[in-house]
């Protein structure tokens, strides 16, 4: 099966930075999987995600999406962003409309969908994310977890084939977390590829079907959770043994 994304020797340095954020990053991201992207602060997770939907462009190297090189034309980016939805690390970067309903409508209306189809999608996404009671609320008048779910609903309303969720769980309580995992499972059952940036061992162990470990802008590991968790020297080399000291596999 063609990988959903292929990064080949991708280099990227943020404006004004002397160090690279992606430093010759090469990885094949398998299609249709539940992928945990792990790596300490500054390892390049968000920068990687923002390359996946074309918000950043490699300064060197190439990215393929479903086997085709990314196109950075207006039409190319429009098509890409329709298929690749991203829930930003900070929901305040994502929510900008007067109300939650308007915010979720923004993507579908922008795609040129009818008002009726947009309303249907808003309702469906809001139901999935359990925020129908918040649709008329101003986006700034939400709690952190509600904001995260509203941001997620905005992405789902686009009906993307890939969902990138950047530390989505950090503002969310354990109950809402369960809801989010249920949503992610439903998406996965429908063939959606999901990438989730996380530091959580239980997510890697029980949720993910594939894990990518980033270290200083490169990929230190890409494979199954078992391959990673059963390899003590790899856990040591990637510094994961320091935070995942409770790893015990049967
Ligand atoms: N907008 C920016 N301007 C300048 N440097 C940036 C910017 N965003 C990220 N960086 C730098 O790029 C590197 C990678 O950052 P990135 O945000 O991709 O890491 P991350 O793995 O998402 O970290 P975190 O776990 O803290 O979210 C870091 O050194 C960071 O300081
Ligand atoms: Mg980040």
CSV table of C-alpha atoms and ligand atoms in Angstrom, one decimal:
chain,number,residue,atom,x,y,z
A,1,UNK,CA,0.0,0.0,0.0
A,2,UNK,CA,1.3,3.5,-0.9
A,3,UNK,CA,2.4,5.4,2.2
A,4,UNK,CA,0.2,8.4,3.0
A,5,UNK,CA,3.3,10.6,3.4
A,6,UNK,CA,6.9,10.1,2.4
A,7,UNK,CA,9.5,12.6,3.6
A,8,UNK,CA,12.8,12.3,1.8
A,9,UNK,CA,15.7,14.2,3.4
A,10,UNK,CA,13.6,17.1,4.5
A,11,UNK,CA,15.4,20.1,6.0
A,12,UNK,CA,13.6,23.1,7.5
A,13,UNK,CA,14.9,26.0,9.7
A,14,UNK,CA,12.4,28.5,11.2
A,15,UNK,CA,12.9,32.2,10.5
A,16,UNK,CA,15.7,33.6,12.5
A,17,UNK,CA,16.8,30.2,13.9
A,18,UNK,CA,20.3,28.9,13.5
A,19,UNK,CA,19.4,25.3,14.3
A,20,UNK,CA,17.3,23.1,12.0
A,21,UNK,CA,13.9,22.0,13.2
A,22,UNK,CA,13.8,19.2,10.6
A,23,UNK,CA,17.3,18.0,9.9
A,24,UNK,CA,17.3,15.7,6.9
A,25,UNK,CA,14.1,14.0,8.1
A,26,UNK,CA,13.3,10.8,6.2
A,27,UNK,CA,10.2,8.7,7.0
A,28,UNK,CA,7.4,6.7,5.3
A,29,UNK,CA,4.1,7.2,7.1
A,30,UNK,CA,1.8,4.2,6.5
A,31,UNK,CA,-1.7,4.8,5.3
A,32,UNK,CA,-4.8,3.9,7.4
A,33,UNK,CA,-2.9,3.5,10.7
A,34,UNK,CA,-3.2,5.1,14.1
A,35,UNK,CA,0.2,6.7,14.5
A,36,UNK,CA,1.7,8.1,17.7
A,37,UNK,CA,4.3,10.7,17.1
A,38,UNK,CA,6.6,10.9,20.1
A,39,UNK,CA,9.5,13.2,20.9
A,40,UNK,CA,10.5,15.7,23.5
A,41,UNK,CA,9.8,19.4,23.3
A,42,UNK,CA,11.4,21.0,20.3
A,43,UNK,CA,12.1,17.6,18.6
A,44,UNK,CA,10.0,18.8,15.5
A,45,UNK,CA,6.5,17.2,16.0
A,46,UNK,CA,4.6,20.4,15.2
A,47,UNK,CA,7.0,21.4,12.4
A,48,UNK,CA,6.5,17.9,10.9
A,49,UNK,CA,2.6,18.3,11.1
A,50,UNK,CA,2.7,21.7,9.5
A,51,UNK,CA,4.7,20.3,6.6
A,52,UNK,CA,2.0,17.6,6.1
A,53,UNK,CA,-0.7,20.1,5.2
A,54,UNK,CA,1.6,22.5,3.4
A,55,UNK,CA,1.7,25.3,5.9
A,56,UNK,CA,5.5,24.9,5.8
A,57,UNK,CA,7.4,24.0,2.8
A,58,UNK,CA,10.7,22.0,2.9
A,59,UNK,CA,13.8,24.2,2.3
A,60,UNK,CA,15.4,21.1,1.0
A,61,UNK,CA,14.1,17.6,0.3
A,62,UNK,CA,10.8,16.4,-0.9
A,63,UNK,CA,7.4,15.3,0.5
A,64,UNK,CA,5.0,13.0,-1.2
A,65,UNK,CA,1.3,12.6,-0.4
A,66,UNK,CA,-0.3,9.3,-1.5
A,67,UNK,CA,2.7,8.8,-3.9
A,68,UNK,CA,2.5,12.3,-5.5
A,69,UNK,CA,4.9,15.2,-4.7
A,70,UNK,CA,3.1,17.9,-2.8
A,71,UNK,CA,1.9,20.8,-5.0
A,72,UNK,CA,2.3,24.2,-3.5
A,73,UNK,CA,0.1,26.0,-6.0
A,74,UNK,CA,-3.1,27.6,-4.7
A,75,UNK,CA,-5.2,24.7,-6.1
A,76,UNK,CA,-2.8,22.1,-4.9
A,77,UNK,CA,-2.8,23.4,-1.3
A,78,UNK,CA,-6.5,23.8,-1.3
A,79,UNK,CA,-6.9,20.2,-2.3
A,80,UNK,CA,-4.3,19.0,0.2
A,81,UNK,CA,-6.0,20.9,3.1
A,82,UNK,CA,-9.3,19.4,2.2
A,83,UNK,CA,-7.8,15.9,2.7
A,84,UNK,CA,-5.4,16.6,5.5
A,85,UNK,CA,-7.0,18.1,8.6
A,86,UNK,CA,-4.9,19.4,11.4
A,87,UNK,CA,-6.0,20.1,15.0
A,88,UNK,CA,-3.4,22.6,16.2
A,89,UNK,CA,-1.5,22.3,19.4
A,90,UNK,CA,-3.1,25.5,20.7
A,91,UNK,CA,-6.8,25.7,19.9
A,92,UNK,CA,-6.6,29.5,20.1
A,93,UNK,CA,-4.6,29.3,16.8
A,94,UNK,CA,-7.6,27.5,15.2
A,95,UNK,CA,-10.8,29.1,16.6
A,96,UNK,CA,-11.4,32.6,15.3
A,97,UNK,CA,-15.1,32.9,14.4
A,98,UNK,CA,-17.8,34.6,16.5
A,99,UNK,CA,-19.5,31.3,17.5
A,100,UNK,CA,-18.6,27.6,17.6
A,101,UNK,CA,-21.1,26.9,14.8
A,102,UNK,CA,-19.6,29.5,12.6
A,103,UNK,CA,-16.2,28.2,13.3
A,104,UNK,CA,-17.1,24.6,12.3
A,105,UNK,CA,-18.9,26.0,9.2
A,106,UNK,CA,-15.9,27.9,8.0
A,107,UNK,CA,-14.1,24.9,6.3
A,108,UNK,CA,-17.1,23.4,4.5
A,109,UNK,CA,-18.3,26.8,3.3
A,110,UNK,CA,-14.8,27.6,2.1
A,111,UNK,CA,-14.9,24.3,0.1
A,112,UNK,CA,-18.0,25.7,-1.7
A,113,UNK,CA,-20.5,23.3,-0.1
A,114,UNK,CA,-24.1,24.3,0.1
A,115,UNK,CA,-25.6,25.8,3.2
A,116,UNK,CA,-27.7,22.6,3.7
A,117,UNK,CA,-24.7,20.3,3.4
A,118,UNK,CA,-22.7,22.6,5.7
A,119,UNK,CA,-25.4,22.6,8.3
A,120,UNK,CA,-25.5,18.8,8.1
A,121,UNK,CA,-21.7,18.5,8.6
A,122,UNK,CA,-21.7,21.0,11.4
A,123,UNK,CA,-24.4,19.1,13.2
A,124,UNK,CA,-22.7,15.7,12.6
A,125,UNK,CA,-19.2,16.9,13.7
A,126,UNK,CA,-20.7,18.6,16.8
A,127,UNK,CA,-22.5,15.5,17.8
A,128,UNK,CA,-19.4,13.4,17.4
A,129,UNK,CA,-17.4,15.8,19.5
A,130,UNK,CA,-20.2,16.2,22.1
A,131,UNK,CA,-20.5,20.0,21.7
A,132,UNK,CA,-24.0,20.4,20.3
A,133,UNK,CA,-24.9,22.4,23.5
A,134,UNK,CA,-22.0,24.8,22.7
A,135,UNK,CA,-22.8,25.7,19.1
A,136,UNK,CA,-24.0,29.2,19.9
A,137,UNK,CA,-21.3,30.0,22.3
A,138,UNK,CA,-18.5,32.5,21.4
A,139,UNK,CA,-15.3,30.5,20.9
A,140,UNK,CA,-13.4,32.5,23.5
A,141,UNK,CA,-16.0,31.5,26.2
A,142,UNK,CA,-15.0,27.9,26.3
A,143,UNK,CA,-12.9,25.8,28.6
A,144,UNK,CA,-9.6,24.4,27.3
A,145,UNK,CA,-11.1,20.9,26.7
A,146,UNK,CA,-14.2,22.4,25.0
A,147,UNK,CA,-11.9,24.4,22.8
A,148,UNK,CA,-10.0,21.3,21.9
A,149,UNK,CA,-13.3,19.5,21.0
A,150,UNK,CA,-14.5,22.5,19.0
A,151,UNK,CA,-11.2,22.6,17.0
A,152,UNK,CA,-11.6,18.8,16.4
A,153,UNK,CA,-15.2,19.3,15.1
A,154,UNK,CA,-13.9,22.0,12.7
A,155,UNK,CA,-11.5,19.5,11.3
A,156,UNK,CA,-14.0,16.6,11.1
A,157,UNK,CA,-16.5,18.8,9.2
A,158,UNK,CA,-14.0,18.8,6.3
A,159,UNK,CA,-14.3,15.0,6.2
A,160,UNK,CA,-10.5,14.6,5.7
A,161,UNK,CA,-8.7,11.3,4.9
A,162,UNK,CA,-5.9,12.2,7.3
A,163,UNK,CA,-6.3,13.8,10.7
A,164,UNK,CA,-3.2,15.3,12.4
A,165,UNK,CA,-3.8,16.0,16.1
A,166,UNK,CA,-1.1,17.9,17.8
A,167,UNK,CA,-1.0,17.3,21.6
A,168,UNK,CA,-4.8,17.3,21.4
A,169,UNK,CA,-5.1,15.6,24.8
A,170,UNK,CA,-3.2,18.0,26.9
A,171,UNK,CA,-6.2,20.2,27.9
A,172,UNK,CA,-8.6,17.3,28.1
A,173,UNK,CA,-9.8,15.5,31.2
A,174,UNK,CA,-9.8,11.6,31.3
A,175,UNK,CA,-13.5,11.4,30.5
A,176,UNK,CA,-13.3,13.7,27.5
A,177,UNK,CA,-10.2,11.8,26.5
A,178,UNK,CA,-12.2,8.6,26.2
A,179,UNK,CA,-14.7,10.5,24.0
A,180,UNK,CA,-11.9,11.7,21.8
A,181,UNK,CA,-10.5,8.2,21.5
A,182,UNK,CA,-13.9,6.9,20.5
A,183,UNK,CA,-14.1,9.6,17.8
A,184,UNK,CA,-10.6,8.7,16.6
A,185,UNK,CA,-11.6,5.0,16.5
A,186,UNK,CA,-14.7,5.8,14.4
A,187,UNK,CA,-12.5,7.7,12.0
A,188,UNK,CA,-10.0,4.9,11.9
A,189,UNK,CA,-12.8,2.4,11.2
A,190,UNK,CA,-13.7,4.5,8.2
A,191,UNK,CA,-10.2,4.3,6.9
A,192,UNK,CA,-8.9,7.7,8.1
A,193,UNK,CA,-5.2,7.9,8.9
A,194,UNK,CA,-4.6,9.5,12.2
A,195,UNK,CA,-1.4,11.0,13.6
A,196,UNK,CA,-1.4,12.0,17.2
A,197,UNK,CA,1.5,13.8,18.9
A,198,UNK,CA,1.7,12.5,22.4
A,199,UNK,CA,4.1,11.6,25.3
A,200,UNK,CA,1.7,9.1,26.8
A,201,UNK,CA,3.0,5.5,27.1
A,202,UNK,CA,-0.5,4.1,27.4
A,203,UNK,CA,-1.5,5.8,24.1
A,204,UNK,CA,1.5,4.3,22.4
A,205,UNK,CA,1.0,0.9,23.9
A,206,UNK,CA,-2.8,0.5,23.7
A,207,UNK,CA,-4.0,2.9,21.0
A,208,UNK,CA,-1.2,3.2,18.4
A,209,UNK,CA,-0.7,0.7,15.6
A,210,UNK,CA,2.5,2.6,14.5
A,211,UNK,CA,5.0,4.8,16.3
A,212,UNK,CA,7.3,7.5,15.1
A,213,UNK,CA,9.9,8.8,17.5
A,214,UNK,CA,11.5,12.2,16.7
A,215,UNK,CA,14.8,13.3,18.1
A,216,UNK,CA,16.3,16.7,17.2
A,217,UNK,CA,14.5,16.9,13.9
A,218,UNK,CA,15.2,13.4,12.6
A,219,UNK,CA,13.4,10.1,12.9
A,220,UNK,CA,15.0,7.9,15.6
A,221,UNK,CA,12.4,5.1,15.2
A,222,UNK,CA,9.5,4.2,13.0
A,223,UNK,CA,7.7,0.9,13.5
A,224,UNK,CA,5.2,-0.9,15.7
A,225,UNK,CA,4.7,-0.2,19.4
A,226,UNK,CA,5.9,-3.7,20.2
A,227,UNK,CA,9.1,-3.2,18.2
A,228,UNK,CA,9.8,-0.1,20.2
A,229,UNK,CA,8.7,-1.1,23.7
A,230,UNK,CA,10.4,-4.5,23.5
A,231,UNK,CA,13.8,-2.9,22.6
A,232,UNK,CA,15.4,-1.6,25.8
A,233,UNK,CA,18.5,-0.2,24.1
A,234,UNK,CA,16.3,1.7,21.7
A,235,UNK,CA,14.2,3.1,24.5
A,236,UNK,CA,17.5,4.1,26.2
A,237,UNK,CA,18.9,5.7,23.1
A,238,UNK,CA,15.7,7.7,22.5
A,239,UNK,CA,15.6,8.8,26.1
A,240,UNK,CA,12.1,7.2,26.4
A,241,UNK,CA,13.2,4.8,29.2
A,242,UNK,CA,13.5,7.9,31.4
A,243,UNK,CA,9.8,8.7,31.2
A,244,UNK,CA,8.4,5.3,30.4
A,245,UNK,CA,10.1,3.5,33.3
A,246,UNK,CA,6.9,1.4,33.9
A,247,UNK,CA,7.1,-0.4,30.6
A,248,UNK,CA,6.3,-4.1,31.2
A,249,UNK,CA,5.2,-6.2,28.4
A,250,UNK,CA,3.8,-9.6,28.8
B,1,LIG,N1,7.5,29.7,14.9
B,1,LIG,C1,8.8,29.4,15.2
B,1,LIG,N2,9.8,30.3,15.1
B,1,LIG,C2,11.1,29.9,15.4
B,1,LIG,N3,11.4,28.7,15.9
B,1,LIG,C3,10.5,27.8,16.0
B,1,LIG,C4,9.1,28.1,15.7
B,1,LIG,N4,8.4,27.0,15.9
B,1,LIG,C5,9.2,26.0,16.3
B,1,LIG,N5,10.5,26.5,16.4
B,1,LIG,C6,11.7,25.8,16.8
B,1,LIG,O1,11.8,24.6,15.9
B,1,LIG,C7,12.2,23.4,16.7
B,1,LIG,C8,11.1,22.4,16.6
B,1,LIG,O2,9.9,22.9,17.2
B,1,LIG,P1,8.5,22.1,17.2
B,1,LIG,O3,7.5,23.1,17.6
B,1,LIG,O4,8.3,21.5,15.8
B,1,LIG,O5,8.7,21.0,18.3
B,1,LIG,P2,7.7,20.1,19.0
B,1,LIG,O6,8.3,18.7,19.0
B,1,LIG,O7,6.3,20.3,18.5
B,1,LIG,O8,7.8,20.6,20.5
B,1,LIG,P3,6.6,20.6,21.7
B,1,LIG,O9,6.6,19.3,22.3
B,1,LIG,O10,7.2,21.7,22.6
B,1,LIG,O11,5.3,21.1,21.0
B,1,LIG,C9,12.4,24.0,18.1
B,1,LIG,O12,13.8,24.2,18.3
B,1,LIG,C10,11.6,25.3,18.2
B,1,LIG,O13,12.2,26.2,19.1
B,2,LIG,MG1,4.6,20.9,19.2
